[in-house]
Every structure is written in structure tokens, then in C-alpha cells.
mmCIF file of C-alpha atoms in Angstrom:
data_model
loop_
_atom_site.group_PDB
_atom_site.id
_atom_site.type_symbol
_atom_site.label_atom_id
_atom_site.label_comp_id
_atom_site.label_asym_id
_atom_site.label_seq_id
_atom_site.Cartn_x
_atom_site.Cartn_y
_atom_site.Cartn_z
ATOM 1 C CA UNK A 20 -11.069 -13.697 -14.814
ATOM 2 C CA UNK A 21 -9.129 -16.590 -13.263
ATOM 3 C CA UNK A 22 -5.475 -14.962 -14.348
ATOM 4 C CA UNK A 23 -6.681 -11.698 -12.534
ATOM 5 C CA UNK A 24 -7.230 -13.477 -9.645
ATOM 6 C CA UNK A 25 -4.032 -15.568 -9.947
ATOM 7 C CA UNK A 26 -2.045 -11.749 -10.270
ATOM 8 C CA UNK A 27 -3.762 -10.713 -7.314
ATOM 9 C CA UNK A 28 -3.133 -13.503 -5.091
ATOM 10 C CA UNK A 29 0.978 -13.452 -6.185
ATOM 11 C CA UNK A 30 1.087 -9.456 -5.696
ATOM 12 C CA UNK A 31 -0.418 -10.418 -2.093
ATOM 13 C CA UNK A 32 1.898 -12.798 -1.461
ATOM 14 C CA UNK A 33 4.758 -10.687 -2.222
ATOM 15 C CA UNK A 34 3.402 -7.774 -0.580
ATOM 16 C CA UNK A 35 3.051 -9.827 2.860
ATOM 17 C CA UNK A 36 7.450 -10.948 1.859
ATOM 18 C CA UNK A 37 8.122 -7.313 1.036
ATOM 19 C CA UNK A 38 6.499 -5.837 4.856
ATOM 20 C CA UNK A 39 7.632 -8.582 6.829
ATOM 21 C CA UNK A 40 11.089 -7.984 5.017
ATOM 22 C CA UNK A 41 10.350 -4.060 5.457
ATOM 23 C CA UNK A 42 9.522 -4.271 9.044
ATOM 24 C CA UNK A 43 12.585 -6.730 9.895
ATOM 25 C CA UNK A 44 15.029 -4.089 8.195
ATOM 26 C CA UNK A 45 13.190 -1.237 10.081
ATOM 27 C CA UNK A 46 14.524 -2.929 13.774
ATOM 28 C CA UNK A 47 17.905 -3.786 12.457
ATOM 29 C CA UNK A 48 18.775 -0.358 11.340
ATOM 30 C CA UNK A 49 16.535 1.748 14.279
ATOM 31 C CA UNK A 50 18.633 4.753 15.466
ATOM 32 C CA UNK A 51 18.386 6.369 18.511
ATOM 33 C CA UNK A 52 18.288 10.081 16.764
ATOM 34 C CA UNK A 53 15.225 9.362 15.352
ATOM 35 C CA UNK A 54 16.953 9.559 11.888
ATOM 36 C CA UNK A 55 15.049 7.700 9.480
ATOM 37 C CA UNK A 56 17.893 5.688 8.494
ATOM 38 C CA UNK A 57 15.760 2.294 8.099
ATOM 39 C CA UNK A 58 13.397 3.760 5.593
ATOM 40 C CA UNK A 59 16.458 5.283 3.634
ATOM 41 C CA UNK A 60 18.439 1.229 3.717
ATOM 42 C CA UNK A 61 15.009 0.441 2.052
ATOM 43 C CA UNK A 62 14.614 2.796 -0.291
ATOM 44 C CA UNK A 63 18.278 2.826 -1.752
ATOM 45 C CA UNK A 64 18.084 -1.094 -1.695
ATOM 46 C CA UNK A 65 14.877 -1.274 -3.117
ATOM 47 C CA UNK A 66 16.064 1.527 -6.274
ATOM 48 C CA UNK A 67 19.383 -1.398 -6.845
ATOM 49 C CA UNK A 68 17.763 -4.331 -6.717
ATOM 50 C CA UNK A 69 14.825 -2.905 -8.953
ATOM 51 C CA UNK A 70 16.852 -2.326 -12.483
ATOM 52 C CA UNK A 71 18.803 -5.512 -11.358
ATOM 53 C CA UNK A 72 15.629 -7.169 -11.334
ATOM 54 C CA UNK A 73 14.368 -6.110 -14.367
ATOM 55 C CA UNK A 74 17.249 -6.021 -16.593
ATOM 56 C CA UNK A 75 18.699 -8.757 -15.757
ATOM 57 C CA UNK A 76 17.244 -11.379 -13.784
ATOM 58 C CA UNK A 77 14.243 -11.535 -15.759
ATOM 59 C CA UNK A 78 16.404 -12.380 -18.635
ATOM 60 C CA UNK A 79 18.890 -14.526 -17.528
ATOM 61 C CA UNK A 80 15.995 -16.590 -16.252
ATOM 62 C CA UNK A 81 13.070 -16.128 -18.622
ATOM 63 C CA UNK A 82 11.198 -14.743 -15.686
ATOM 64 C CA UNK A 83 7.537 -14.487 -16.699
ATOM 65 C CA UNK A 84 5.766 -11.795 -15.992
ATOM 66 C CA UNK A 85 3.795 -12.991 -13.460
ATOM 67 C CA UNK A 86 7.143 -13.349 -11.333
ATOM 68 C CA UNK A 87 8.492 -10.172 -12.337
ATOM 69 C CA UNK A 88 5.366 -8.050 -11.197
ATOM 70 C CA UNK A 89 5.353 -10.265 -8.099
ATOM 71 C CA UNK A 90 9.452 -9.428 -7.312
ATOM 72 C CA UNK A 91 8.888 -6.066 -8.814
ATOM 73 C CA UNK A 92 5.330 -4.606 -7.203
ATOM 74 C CA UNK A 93 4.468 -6.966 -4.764
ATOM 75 C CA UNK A 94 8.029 -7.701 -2.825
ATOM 76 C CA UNK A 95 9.519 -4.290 -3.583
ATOM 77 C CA UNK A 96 6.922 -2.246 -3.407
ATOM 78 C CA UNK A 97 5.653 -2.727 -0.160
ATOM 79 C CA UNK A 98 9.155 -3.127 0.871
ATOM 80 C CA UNK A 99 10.499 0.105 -0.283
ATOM 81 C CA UNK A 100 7.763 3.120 0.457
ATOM 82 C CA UNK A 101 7.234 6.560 -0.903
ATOM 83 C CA UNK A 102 4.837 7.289 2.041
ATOM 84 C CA UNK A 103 7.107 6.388 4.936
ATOM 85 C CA UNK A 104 10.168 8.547 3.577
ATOM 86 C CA UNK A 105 7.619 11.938 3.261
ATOM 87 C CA UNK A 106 6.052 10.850 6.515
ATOM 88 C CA UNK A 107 9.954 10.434 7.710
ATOM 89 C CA UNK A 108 10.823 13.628 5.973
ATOM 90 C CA UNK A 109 7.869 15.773 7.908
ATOM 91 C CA UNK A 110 8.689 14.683 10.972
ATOM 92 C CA UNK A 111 11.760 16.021 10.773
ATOM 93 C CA UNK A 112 10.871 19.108 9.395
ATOM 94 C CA UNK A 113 8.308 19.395 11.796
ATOM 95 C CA UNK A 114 10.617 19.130 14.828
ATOM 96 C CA UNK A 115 13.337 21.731 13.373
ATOM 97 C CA UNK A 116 15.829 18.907 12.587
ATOM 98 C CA UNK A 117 16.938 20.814 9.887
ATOM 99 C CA UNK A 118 20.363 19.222 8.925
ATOM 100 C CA UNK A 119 18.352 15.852 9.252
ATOM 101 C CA UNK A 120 15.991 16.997 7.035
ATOM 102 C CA UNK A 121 18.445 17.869 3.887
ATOM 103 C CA UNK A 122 20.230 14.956 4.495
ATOM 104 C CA UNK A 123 18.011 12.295 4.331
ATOM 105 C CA UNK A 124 16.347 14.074 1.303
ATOM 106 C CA UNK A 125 19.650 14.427 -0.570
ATOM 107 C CA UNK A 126 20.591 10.545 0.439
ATOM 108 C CA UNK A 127 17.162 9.432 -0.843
ATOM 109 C CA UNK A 128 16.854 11.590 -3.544
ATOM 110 C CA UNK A 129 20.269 12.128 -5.354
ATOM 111 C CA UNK A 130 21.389 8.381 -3.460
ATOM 112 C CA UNK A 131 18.382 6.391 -5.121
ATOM 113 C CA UNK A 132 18.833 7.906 -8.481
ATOM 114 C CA UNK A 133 22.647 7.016 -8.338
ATOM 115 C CA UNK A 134 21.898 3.143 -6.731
ATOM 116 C CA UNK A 135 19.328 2.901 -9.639
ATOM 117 C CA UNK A 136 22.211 3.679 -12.085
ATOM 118 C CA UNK A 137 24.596 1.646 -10.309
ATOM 119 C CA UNK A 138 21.921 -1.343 -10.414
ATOM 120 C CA UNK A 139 21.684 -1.165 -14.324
ATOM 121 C CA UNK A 140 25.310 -0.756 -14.355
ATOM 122 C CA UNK A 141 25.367 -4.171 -12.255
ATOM 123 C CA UNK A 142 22.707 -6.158 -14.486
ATOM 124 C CA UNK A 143 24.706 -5.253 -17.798
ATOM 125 C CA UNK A 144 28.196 -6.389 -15.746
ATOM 126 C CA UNK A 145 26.248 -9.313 -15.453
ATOM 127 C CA UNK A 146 24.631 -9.758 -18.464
ATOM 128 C CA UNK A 147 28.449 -9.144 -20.558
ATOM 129 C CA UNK A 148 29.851 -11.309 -17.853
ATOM 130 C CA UNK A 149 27.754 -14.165 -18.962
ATOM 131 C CA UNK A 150 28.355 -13.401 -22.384
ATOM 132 C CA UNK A 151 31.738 -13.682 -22.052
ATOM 133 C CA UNK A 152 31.326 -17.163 -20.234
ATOM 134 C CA UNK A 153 29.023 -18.897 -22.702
ATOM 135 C CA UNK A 154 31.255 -17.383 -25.942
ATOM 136 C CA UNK A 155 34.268 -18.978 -24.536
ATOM 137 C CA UNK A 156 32.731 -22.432 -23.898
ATOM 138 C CA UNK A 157 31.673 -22.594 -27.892
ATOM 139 C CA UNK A 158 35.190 -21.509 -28.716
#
């Protein structure tokens, strides 16, 4: 019971990081349009640092998995948010922005697919990168 309550109180704690980082990023990038453009910064972020995260951080420094699903669901999930971007994405259905609309569903959609590629791309540069560095020092 005690390591339950240990995973609870380290996905709260990175919860309360990821929505005070959320809300922070949500002032810097505030647009005068009305154009969610805060919730898209956090979404494609979030989808690049994720793989990054997992693929190779957590390797590189035998992360346990405590810390990973603290990074991973407590940080970036309440940093990054599903709810906000169809809340985002009615709104501007709802008041006819229609070019709006398609392009902050293409940018989330098609964009965080292709920043999630591009963040596994970036942990195995890494990874090969450090691979490289620790073959040459035995040489």
C-alpha cells in the first residue's frame, strides 16, 4: 500500500510542475485572434519531449519507473491536454472560424504525429551519439 501512495504523491507533484508549466506557456504564447496557439506549443512540445523521454532519457540514466511515470503522466500530462485542444477546437468551430479551425487541427494532428517521430528520431541521434563517444574512449 505504501508504494501506491508514494506513486500518487510523485504523479501529484508532477501534475502541480506540468499546470504551473502549462499555464506559464499559455500567457507567453496568448494571441490576440483567439487562435489557440498556446495549447498547440503544448501539445507539439509535449508529443517531442514524450518519445525523448522515454527512449532515451530513461536509458541513458537508468530512470526508474517511478521517475518516468512522474516526467511522463504527471509533468506531461497535465501539461499537454487532450481536453483543452477539443475545447479550443469547438470554439472555433462554434464561432465560424473556419480556416482556424482546419488549421489548428491539421497542426495538432498531422504536427504532433510528425514532432513524435522527430522526438524518437532525436533520442536514437542521441543514443548512437553516445555510442559513438564511449566506443572511441575504449579504442
Amino acid at each position: 500500500m505504501r508504494k501506491k501512495g508514494e506513486v500518487f504523491l510523485f504523479l501529484f507533484i508532477g501534475a502541480f510542475i506540468g499546470s504551473d508549466l502549462r499555464y506559464l506557456e499559455s500567457l507567453i504564447f496568448k494571441t490576440s485572434s483567439g487562435f489557440p496557439l498556446g495549447t498547440i506549443v503544448a501539445n507539439l512540445s509535449g508529443a517531442l519531449v514524450l518519445p525523448f523521454l522515454i527512449h532515451y532519457l530513461q536509458d541513458r540514466f537508468n530512470l526508474s519507473k517511478r521517475v518516468i511515470l512522474t516526467l511522463s503522466t504527471g509533468v506531461l500530462g497535465s501539461y499537454t491536454t487532450f481536453s483543452t485542444f477539443t475545447a479550443d477546437a469547438y470554439r472555433l468551430y462554434n464561432s465560424g472560424q473556419w480556416v482556424f479551425l482546419l488549421i489548428y487541427l491539421t497542426i495538432t494532428m498531422i504536427g504532433g504525429f510528425l514532432v513524435a517521430i522527430l522526438g524518437n528520431y532525436w533520442a536514437a541521434s542521441r543514443a548512437f551519439n553516445d555510442y559513438v563517444k564511449r566506443e572511441g574512449r575504449k579504442k
